Short mmCIF file of N, CA, C and O in Angstrom, two decimals:
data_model
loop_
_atom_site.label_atom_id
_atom_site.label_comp_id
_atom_site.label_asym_id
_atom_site.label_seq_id
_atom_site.Cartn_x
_atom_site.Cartn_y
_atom_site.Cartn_z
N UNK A 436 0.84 -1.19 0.00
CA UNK A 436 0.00 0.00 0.00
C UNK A 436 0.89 1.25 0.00
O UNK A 436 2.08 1.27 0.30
N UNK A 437 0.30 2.05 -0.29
CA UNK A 437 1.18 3.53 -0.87
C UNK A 437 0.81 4.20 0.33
O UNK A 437 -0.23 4.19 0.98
N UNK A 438 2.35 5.05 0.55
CA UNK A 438 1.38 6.18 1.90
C UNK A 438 1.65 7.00 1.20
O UNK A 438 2.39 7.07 0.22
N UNK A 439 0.63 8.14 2.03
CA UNK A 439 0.82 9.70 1.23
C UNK A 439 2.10 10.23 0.53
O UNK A 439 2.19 10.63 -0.63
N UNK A 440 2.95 10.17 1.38
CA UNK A 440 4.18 10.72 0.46
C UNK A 440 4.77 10.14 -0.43
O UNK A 440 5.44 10.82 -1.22
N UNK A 441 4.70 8.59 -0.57
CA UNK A 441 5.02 8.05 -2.01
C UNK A 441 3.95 8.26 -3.51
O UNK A 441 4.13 7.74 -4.61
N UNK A 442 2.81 9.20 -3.08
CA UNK A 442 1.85 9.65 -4.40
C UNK A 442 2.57 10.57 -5.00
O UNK A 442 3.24 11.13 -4.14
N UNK A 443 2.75 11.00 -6.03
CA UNK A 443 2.87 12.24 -6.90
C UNK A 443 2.19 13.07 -6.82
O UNK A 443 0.99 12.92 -7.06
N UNK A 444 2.73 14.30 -6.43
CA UNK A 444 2.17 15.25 -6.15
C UNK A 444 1.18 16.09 -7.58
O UNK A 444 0.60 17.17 -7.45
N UNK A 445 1.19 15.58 -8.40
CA UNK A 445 0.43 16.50 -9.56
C UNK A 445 -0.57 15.92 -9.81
O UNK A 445 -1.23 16.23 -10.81
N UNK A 446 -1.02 14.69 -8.80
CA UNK A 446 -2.73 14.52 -8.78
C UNK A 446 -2.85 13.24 -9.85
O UNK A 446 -3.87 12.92 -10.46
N UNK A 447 -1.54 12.58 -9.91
CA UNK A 447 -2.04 11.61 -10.85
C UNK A 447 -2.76 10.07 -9.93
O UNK A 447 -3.41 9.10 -10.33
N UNK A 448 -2.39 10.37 -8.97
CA UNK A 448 -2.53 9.28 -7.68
C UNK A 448 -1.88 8.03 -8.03
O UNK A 448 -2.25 6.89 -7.77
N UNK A 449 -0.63 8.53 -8.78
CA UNK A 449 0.42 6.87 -9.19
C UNK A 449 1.31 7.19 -8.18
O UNK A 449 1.18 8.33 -7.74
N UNK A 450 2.19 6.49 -7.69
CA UNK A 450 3.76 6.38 -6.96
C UNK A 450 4.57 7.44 -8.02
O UNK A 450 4.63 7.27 -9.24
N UNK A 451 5.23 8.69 -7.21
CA UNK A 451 5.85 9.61 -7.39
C UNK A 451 7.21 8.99 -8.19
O UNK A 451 7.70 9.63 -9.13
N UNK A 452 7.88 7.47 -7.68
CA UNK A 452 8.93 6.82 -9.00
C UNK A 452 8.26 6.84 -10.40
O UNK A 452 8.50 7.54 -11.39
N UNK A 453 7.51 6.06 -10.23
CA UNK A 453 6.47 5.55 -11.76
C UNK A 453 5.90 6.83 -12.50
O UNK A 453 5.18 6.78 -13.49
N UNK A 454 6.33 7.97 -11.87
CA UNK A 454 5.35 9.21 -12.34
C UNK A 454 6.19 10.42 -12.71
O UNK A 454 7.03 10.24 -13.59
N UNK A 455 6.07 11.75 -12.10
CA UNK A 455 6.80 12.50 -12.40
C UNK A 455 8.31 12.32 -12.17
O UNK A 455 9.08 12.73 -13.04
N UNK A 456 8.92 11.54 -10.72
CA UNK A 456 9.99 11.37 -10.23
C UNK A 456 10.92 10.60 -11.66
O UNK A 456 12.12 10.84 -11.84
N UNK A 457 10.16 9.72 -12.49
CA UNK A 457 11.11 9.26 -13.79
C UNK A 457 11.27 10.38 -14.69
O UNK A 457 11.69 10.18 -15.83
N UNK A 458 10.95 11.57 -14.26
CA UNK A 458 11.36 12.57 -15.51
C UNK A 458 12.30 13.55 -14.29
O UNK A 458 13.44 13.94 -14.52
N UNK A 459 11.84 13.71 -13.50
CA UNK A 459 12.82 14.76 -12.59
C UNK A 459 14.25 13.54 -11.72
O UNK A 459 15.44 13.85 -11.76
N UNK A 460 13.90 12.63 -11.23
CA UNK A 460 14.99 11.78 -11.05
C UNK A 460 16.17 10.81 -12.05
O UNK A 460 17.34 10.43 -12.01
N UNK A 461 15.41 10.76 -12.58
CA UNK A 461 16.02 9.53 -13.70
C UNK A 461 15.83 9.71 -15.29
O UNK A 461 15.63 8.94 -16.22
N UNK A 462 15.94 10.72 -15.19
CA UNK A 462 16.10 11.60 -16.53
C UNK A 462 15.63 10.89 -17.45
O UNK A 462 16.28 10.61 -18.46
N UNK A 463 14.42 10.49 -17.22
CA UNK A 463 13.46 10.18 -18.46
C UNK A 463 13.08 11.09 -19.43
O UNK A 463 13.88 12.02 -19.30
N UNK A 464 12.06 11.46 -20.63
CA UNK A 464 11.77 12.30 -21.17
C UNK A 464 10.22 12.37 -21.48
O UNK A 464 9.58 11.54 -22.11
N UNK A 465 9.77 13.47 -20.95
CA UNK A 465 8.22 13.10 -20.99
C UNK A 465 7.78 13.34 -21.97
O UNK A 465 8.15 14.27 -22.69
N UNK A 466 6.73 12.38 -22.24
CA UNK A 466 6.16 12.15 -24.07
C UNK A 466 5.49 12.59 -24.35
O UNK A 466 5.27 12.28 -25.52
N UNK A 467 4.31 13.85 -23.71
CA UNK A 467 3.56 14.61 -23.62
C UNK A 467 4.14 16.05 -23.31
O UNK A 467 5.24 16.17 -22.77
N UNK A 468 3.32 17.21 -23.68
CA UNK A 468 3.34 18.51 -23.09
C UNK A 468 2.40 18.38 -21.60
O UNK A 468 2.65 19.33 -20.86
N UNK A 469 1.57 17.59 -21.14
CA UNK A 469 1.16 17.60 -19.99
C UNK A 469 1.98 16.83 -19.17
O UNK A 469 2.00 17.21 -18.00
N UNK A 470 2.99 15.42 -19.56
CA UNK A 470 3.18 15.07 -18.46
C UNK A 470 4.52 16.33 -18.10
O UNK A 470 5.01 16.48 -16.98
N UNK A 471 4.74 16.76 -18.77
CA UNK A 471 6.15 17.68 -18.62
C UNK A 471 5.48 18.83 -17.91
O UNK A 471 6.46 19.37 -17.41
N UNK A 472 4.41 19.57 -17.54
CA UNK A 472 3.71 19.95 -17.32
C UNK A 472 3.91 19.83 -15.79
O UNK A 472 4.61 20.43 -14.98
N UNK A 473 2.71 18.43 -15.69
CA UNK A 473 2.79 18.24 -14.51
C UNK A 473 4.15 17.88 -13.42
O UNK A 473 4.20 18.21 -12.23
N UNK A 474 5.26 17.09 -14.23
CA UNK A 474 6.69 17.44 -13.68
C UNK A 474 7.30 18.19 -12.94
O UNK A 474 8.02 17.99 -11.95
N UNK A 475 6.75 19.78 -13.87
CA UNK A 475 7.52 20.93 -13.74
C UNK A 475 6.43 21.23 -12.18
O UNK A 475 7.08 21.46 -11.15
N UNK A 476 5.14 21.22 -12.08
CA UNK A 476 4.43 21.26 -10.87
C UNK A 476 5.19 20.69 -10.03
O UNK A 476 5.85 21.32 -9.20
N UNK A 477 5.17 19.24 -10.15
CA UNK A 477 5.86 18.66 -9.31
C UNK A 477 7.36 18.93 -8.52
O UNK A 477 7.52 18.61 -7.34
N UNK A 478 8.21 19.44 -9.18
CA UNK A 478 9.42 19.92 -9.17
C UNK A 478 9.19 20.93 -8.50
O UNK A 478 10.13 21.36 -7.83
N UNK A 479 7.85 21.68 -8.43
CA UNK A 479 8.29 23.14 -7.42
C UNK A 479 7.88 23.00 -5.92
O UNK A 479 8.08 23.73 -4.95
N UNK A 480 7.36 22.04 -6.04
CA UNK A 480 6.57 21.33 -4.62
C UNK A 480 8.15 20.67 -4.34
O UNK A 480 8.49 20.94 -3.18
N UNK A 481 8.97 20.06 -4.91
CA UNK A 481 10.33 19.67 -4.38
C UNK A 481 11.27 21.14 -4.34
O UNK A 481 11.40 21.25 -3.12
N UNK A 482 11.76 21.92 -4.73
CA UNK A 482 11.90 23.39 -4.62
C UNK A 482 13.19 22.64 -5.79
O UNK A 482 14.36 22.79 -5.41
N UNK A 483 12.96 21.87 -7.14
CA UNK A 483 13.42 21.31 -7.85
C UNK A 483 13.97 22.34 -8.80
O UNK A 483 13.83 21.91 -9.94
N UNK A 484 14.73 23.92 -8.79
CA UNK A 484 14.56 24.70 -9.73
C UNK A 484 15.42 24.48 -11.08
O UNK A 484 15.09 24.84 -12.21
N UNK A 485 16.44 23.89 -10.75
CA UNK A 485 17.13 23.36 -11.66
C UNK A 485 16.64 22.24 -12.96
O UNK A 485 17.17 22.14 -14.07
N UNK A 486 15.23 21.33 -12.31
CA UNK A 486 14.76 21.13 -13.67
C UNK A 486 13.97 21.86 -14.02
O UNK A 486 13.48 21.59 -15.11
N UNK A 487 13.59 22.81 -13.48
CA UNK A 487 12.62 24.22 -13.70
C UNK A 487 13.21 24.77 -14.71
O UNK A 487 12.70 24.98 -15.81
N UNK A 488 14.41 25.04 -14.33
CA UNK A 488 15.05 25.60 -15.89
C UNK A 488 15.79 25.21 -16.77
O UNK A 488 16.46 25.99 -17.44
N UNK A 489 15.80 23.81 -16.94
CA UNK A 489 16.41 23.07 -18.09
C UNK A 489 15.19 22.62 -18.84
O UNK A 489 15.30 22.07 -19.93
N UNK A 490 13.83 22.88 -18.18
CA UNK A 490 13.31 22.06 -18.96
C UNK A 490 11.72 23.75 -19.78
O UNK A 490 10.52 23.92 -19.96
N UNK A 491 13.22 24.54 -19.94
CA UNK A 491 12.38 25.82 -20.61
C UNK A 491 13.17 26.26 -21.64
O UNK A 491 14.28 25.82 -21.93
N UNK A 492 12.35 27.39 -22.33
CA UNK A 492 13.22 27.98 -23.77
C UNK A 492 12.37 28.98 -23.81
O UNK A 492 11.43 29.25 -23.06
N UNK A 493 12.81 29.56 -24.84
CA UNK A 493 12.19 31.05 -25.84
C UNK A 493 12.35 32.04 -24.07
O UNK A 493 13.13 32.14 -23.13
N UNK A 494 10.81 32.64 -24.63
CA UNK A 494 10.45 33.43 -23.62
C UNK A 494 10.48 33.22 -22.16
O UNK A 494 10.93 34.02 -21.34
N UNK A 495 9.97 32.12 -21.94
CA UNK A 495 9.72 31.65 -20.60
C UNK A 495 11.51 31.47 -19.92
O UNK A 495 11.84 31.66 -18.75
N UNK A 496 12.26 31.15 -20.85
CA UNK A 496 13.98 31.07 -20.20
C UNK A 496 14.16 32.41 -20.10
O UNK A 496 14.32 32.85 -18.96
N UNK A 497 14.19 33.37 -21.25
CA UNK A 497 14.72 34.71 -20.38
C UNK A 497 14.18 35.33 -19.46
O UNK A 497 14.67 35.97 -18.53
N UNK A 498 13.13 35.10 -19.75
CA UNK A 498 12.78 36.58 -18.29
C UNK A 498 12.61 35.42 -16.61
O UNK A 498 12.03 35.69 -15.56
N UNK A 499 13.25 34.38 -16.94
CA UNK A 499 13.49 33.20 -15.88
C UNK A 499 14.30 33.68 -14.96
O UNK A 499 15.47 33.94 -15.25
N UNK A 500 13.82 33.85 -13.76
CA UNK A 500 14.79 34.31 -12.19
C UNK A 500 14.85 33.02 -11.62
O UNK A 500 13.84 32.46 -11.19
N UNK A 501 16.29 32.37 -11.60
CA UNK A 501 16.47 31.43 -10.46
C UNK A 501 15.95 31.98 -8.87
O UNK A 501 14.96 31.54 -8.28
N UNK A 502 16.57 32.68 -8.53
CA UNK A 502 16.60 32.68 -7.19
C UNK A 502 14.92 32.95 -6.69
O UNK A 502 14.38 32.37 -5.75
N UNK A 503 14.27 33.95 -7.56
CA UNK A 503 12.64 34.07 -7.42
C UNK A 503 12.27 33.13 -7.43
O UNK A 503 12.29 32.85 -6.23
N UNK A 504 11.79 32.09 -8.05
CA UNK A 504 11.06 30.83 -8.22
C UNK A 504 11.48 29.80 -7.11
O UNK A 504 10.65 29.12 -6.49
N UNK A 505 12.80 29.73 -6.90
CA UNK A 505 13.08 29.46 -6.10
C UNK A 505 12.34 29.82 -4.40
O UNK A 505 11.44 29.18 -3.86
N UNK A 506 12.94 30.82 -3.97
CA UNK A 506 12.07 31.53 -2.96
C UNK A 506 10.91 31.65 -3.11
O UNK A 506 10.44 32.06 -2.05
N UNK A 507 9.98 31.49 -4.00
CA UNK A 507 8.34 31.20 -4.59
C UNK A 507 8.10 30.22 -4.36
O UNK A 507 7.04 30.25 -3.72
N UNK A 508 8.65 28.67 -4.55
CA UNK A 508 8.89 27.61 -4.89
C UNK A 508 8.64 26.96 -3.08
O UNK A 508 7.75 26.19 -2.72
N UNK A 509 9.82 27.61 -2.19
CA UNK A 509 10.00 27.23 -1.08
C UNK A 509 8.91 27.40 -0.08
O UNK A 509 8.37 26.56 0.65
N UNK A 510 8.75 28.40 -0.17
CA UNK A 510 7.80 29.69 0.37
C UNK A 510 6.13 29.58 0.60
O UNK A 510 5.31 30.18 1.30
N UNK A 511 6.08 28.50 -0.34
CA UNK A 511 4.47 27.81 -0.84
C UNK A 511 4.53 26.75 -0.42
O UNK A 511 5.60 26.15 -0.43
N UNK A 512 2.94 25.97 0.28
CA UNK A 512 2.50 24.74 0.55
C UNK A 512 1.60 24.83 -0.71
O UNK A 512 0.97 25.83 -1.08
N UNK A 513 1.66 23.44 -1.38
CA UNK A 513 1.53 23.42 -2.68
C UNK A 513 0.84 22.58 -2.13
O UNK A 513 1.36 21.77 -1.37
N UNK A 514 -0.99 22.56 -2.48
CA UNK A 514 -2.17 21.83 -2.42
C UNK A 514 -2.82 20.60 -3.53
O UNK A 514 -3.15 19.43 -3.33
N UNK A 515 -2.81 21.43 -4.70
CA UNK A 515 -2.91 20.55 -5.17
C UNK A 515 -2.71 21.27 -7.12
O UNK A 515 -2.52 22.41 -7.54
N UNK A 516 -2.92 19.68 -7.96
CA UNK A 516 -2.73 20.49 -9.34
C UNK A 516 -3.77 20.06 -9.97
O UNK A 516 -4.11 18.89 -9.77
N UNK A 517 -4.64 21.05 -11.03
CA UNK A 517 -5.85 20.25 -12.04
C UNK A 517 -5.78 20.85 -13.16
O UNK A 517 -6.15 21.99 -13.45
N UNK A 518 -5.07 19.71 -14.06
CA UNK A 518 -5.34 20.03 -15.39
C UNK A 518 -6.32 20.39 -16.32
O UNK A 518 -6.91 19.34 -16.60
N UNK A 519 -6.63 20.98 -16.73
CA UNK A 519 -8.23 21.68 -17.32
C UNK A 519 -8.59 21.18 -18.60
O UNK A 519 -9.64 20.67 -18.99
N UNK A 520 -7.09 21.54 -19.38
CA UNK A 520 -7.45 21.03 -20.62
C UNK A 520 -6.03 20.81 -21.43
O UNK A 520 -5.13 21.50 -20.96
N UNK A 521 -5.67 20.09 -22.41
CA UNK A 521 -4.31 19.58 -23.12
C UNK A 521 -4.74 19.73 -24.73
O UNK A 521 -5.51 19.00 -25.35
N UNK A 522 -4.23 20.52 -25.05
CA UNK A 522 -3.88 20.45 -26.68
C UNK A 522 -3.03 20.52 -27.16
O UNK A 522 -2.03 21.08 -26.70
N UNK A 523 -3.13 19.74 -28.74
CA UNK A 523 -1.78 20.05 -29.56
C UNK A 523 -2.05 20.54 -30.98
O UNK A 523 -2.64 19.89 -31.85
N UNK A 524 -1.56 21.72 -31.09
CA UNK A 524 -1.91 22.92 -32.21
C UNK A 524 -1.97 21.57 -33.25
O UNK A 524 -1.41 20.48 -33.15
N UNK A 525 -2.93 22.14 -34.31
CA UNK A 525 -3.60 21.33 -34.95
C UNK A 525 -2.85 21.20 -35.95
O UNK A 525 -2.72 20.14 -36.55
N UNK A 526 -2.16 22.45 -36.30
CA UNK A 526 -1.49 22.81 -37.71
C UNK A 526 0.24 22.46 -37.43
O UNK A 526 1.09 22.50 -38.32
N UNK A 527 0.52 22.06 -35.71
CA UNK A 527 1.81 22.34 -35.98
C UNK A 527 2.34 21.05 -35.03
O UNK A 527 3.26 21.49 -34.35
N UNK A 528 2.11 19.69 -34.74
CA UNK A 528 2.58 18.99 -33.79
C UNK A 528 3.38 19.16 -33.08
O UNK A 528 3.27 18.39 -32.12
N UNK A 529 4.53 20.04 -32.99
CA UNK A 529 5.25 20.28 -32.24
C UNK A 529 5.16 21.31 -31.38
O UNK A 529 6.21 21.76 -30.92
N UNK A 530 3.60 22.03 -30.91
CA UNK A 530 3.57 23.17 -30.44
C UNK A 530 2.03 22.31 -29.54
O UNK A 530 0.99 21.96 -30.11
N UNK A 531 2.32 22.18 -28.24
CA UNK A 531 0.83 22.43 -27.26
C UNK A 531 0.41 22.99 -26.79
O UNK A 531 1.29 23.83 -26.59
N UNK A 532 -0.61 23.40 -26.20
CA UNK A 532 -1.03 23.79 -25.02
C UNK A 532 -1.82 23.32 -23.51
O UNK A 532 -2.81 22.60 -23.43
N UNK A 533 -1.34 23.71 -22.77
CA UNK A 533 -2.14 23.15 -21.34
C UNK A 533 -2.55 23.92 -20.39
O UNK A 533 -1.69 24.62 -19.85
N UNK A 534 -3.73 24.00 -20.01
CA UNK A 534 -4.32 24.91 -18.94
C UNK A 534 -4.44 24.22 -18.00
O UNK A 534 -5.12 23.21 -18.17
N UNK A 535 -4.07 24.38 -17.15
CA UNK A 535 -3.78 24.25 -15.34
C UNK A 535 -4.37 25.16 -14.31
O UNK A 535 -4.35 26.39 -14.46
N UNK A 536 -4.75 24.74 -13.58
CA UNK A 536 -5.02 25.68 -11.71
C UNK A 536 -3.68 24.36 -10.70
O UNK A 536 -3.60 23.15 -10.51
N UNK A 537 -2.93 25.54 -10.37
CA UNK A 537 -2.07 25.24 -9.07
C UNK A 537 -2.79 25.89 -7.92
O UNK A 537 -2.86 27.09 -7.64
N UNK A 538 -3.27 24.90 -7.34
CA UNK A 538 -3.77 25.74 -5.95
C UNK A 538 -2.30 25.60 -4.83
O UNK A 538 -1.72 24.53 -4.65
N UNK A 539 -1.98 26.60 -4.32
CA UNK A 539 -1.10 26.88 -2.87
C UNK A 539 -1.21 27.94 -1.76
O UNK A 539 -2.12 28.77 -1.65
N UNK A 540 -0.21 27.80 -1.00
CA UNK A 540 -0.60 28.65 -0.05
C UNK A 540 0.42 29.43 0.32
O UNK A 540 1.52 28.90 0.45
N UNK A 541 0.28 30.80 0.54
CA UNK A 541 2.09 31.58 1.17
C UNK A 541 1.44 31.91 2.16
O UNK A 541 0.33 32.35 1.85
N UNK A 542 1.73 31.87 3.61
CA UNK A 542 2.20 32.99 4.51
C UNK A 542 0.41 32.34 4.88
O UNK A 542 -0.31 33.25 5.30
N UNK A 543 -0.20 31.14 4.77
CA UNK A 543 -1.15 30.91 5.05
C UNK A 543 -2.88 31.57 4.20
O UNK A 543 -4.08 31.65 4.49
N UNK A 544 -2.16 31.82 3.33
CA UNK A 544 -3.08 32.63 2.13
C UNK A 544 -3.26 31.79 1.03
O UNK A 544 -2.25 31.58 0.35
N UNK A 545 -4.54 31.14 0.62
CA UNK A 545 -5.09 30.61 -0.60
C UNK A 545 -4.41 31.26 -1.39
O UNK A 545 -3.93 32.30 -0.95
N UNK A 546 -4.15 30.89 -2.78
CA UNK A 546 -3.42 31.34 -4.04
C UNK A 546 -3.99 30.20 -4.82
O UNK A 546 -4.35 29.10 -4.40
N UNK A 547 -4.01 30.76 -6.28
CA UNK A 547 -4.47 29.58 -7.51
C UNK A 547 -4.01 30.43 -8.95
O UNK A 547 -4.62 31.27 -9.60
N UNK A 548 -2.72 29.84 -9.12
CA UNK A 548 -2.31 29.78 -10.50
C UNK A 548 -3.18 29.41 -11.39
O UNK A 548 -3.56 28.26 -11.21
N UNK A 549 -3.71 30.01 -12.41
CA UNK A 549 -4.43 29.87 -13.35
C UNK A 549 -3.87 30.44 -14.41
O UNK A 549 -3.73 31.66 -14.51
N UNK A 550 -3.20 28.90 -16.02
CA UNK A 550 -2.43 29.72 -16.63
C UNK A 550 -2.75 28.96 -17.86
O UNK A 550 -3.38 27.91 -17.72
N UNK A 551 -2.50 29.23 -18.67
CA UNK A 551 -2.64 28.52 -20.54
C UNK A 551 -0.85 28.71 -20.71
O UNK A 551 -0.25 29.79 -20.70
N UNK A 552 -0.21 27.29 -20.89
CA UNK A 552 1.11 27.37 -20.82
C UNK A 552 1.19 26.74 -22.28
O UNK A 552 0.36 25.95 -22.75
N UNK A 553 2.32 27.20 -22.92
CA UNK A 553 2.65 26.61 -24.27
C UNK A 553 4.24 25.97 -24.23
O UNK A 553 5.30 26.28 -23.68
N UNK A 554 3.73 24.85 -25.18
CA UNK A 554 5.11 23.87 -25.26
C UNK A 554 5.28 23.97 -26.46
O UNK A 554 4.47 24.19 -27.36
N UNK A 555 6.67 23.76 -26.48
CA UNK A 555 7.45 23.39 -27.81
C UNK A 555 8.35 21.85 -27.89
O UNK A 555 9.35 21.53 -27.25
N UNK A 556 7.87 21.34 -28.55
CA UNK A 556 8.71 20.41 -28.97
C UNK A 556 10.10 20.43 -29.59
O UNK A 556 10.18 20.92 -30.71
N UNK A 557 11.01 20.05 -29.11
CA UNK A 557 12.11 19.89 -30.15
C UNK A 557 12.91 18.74 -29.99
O UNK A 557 13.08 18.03 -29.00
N UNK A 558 13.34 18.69 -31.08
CA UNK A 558 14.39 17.26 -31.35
C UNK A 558 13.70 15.98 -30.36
O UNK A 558 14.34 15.18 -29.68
N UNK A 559 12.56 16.04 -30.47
CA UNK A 559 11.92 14.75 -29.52
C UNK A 559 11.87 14.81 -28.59
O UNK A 559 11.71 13.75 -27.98
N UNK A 560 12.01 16.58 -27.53
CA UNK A 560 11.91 16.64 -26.22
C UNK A 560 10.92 17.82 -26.07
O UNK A 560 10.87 18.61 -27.01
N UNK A 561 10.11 18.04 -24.99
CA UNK A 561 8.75 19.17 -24.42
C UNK A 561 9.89 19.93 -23.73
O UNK A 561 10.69 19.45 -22.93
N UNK A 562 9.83 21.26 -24.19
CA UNK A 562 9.68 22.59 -23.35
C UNK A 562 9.03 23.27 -23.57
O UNK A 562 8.39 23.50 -24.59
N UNK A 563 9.11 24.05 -21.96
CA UNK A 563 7.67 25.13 -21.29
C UNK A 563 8.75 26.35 -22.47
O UNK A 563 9.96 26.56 -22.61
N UNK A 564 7.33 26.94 -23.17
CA UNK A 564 7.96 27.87 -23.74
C UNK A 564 7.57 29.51 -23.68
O UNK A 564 8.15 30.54 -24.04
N UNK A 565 5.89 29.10 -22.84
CA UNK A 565 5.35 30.71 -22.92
C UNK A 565 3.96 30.18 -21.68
O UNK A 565 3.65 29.10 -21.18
N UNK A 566 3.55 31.23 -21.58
CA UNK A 566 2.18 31.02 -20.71
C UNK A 566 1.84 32.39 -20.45
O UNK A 566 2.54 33.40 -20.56
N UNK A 567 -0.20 32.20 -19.84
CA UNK A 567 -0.76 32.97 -19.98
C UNK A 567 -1.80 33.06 -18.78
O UNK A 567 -2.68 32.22 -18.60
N UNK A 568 -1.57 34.32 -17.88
CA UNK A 568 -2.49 33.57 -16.52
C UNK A 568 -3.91 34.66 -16.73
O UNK A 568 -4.89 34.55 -15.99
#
């Protein structure tokens, strides 16, 4: 039987190995723009920032603050994640989108990320490339 802390935190209710932990531990490559998605959730609930930012480009890498996200990252009790909706541009397979709510908490204050995030595919790997809250 699974206890709480061996679930994955991005709500898939699998064992955190079998789940996001094979893309943030064991450098798997996730085959989706959602499971990379949910990863990157996962990763901030671990204060994981380093795959936070390997696993970005374009826009979303430059205006990228380690140390903010970080201290964002830490700073938050991270409740829970719900994916809303997953697409993949119709015209361009290598381009998705995913809308998410991160619910958390700072300083004991409800918070809910609400964002339309876009992926890019390249050379057979998902990066976070833009988003929209």
């Amino acid at each position: 039987m699974l206890k709480n802390k061996d679930i994955c935190p991005c709500g898939s209710d699998l064992n955190y190995d079998n789940c996001c932990g094979k893309y943030i531990e064991k450098q798997f490559i996730p085959q989706t723009a959602e499971d990379l998605m949910r990863s990157r959730y996962t990763a901030y609930t671990k204060t994981n920032i380093d795959y936070i930012k390997k696993t970005m480009i374009g826009p979303a890498l430059k205006s990228f603050d380690y140390q903010k996200s970080k201290q964002w990252a830490k700073n938050s009790l991270w409740i829970k994640l719900e994916v809303i909706n997953h697409k993949l541009n119709k015209k361009d397979n290598n381009t998705a989108f995913v809308e998410f709510k991160a619910f958390y908490l700072i300083n004991n204050l409800p918070q809910i990320l609400n964002e339309i995030s876009e992926f890019k595919k390249i050379n057979g790997q998902w990066f976070y490339y833009s988003g929209k809250q």
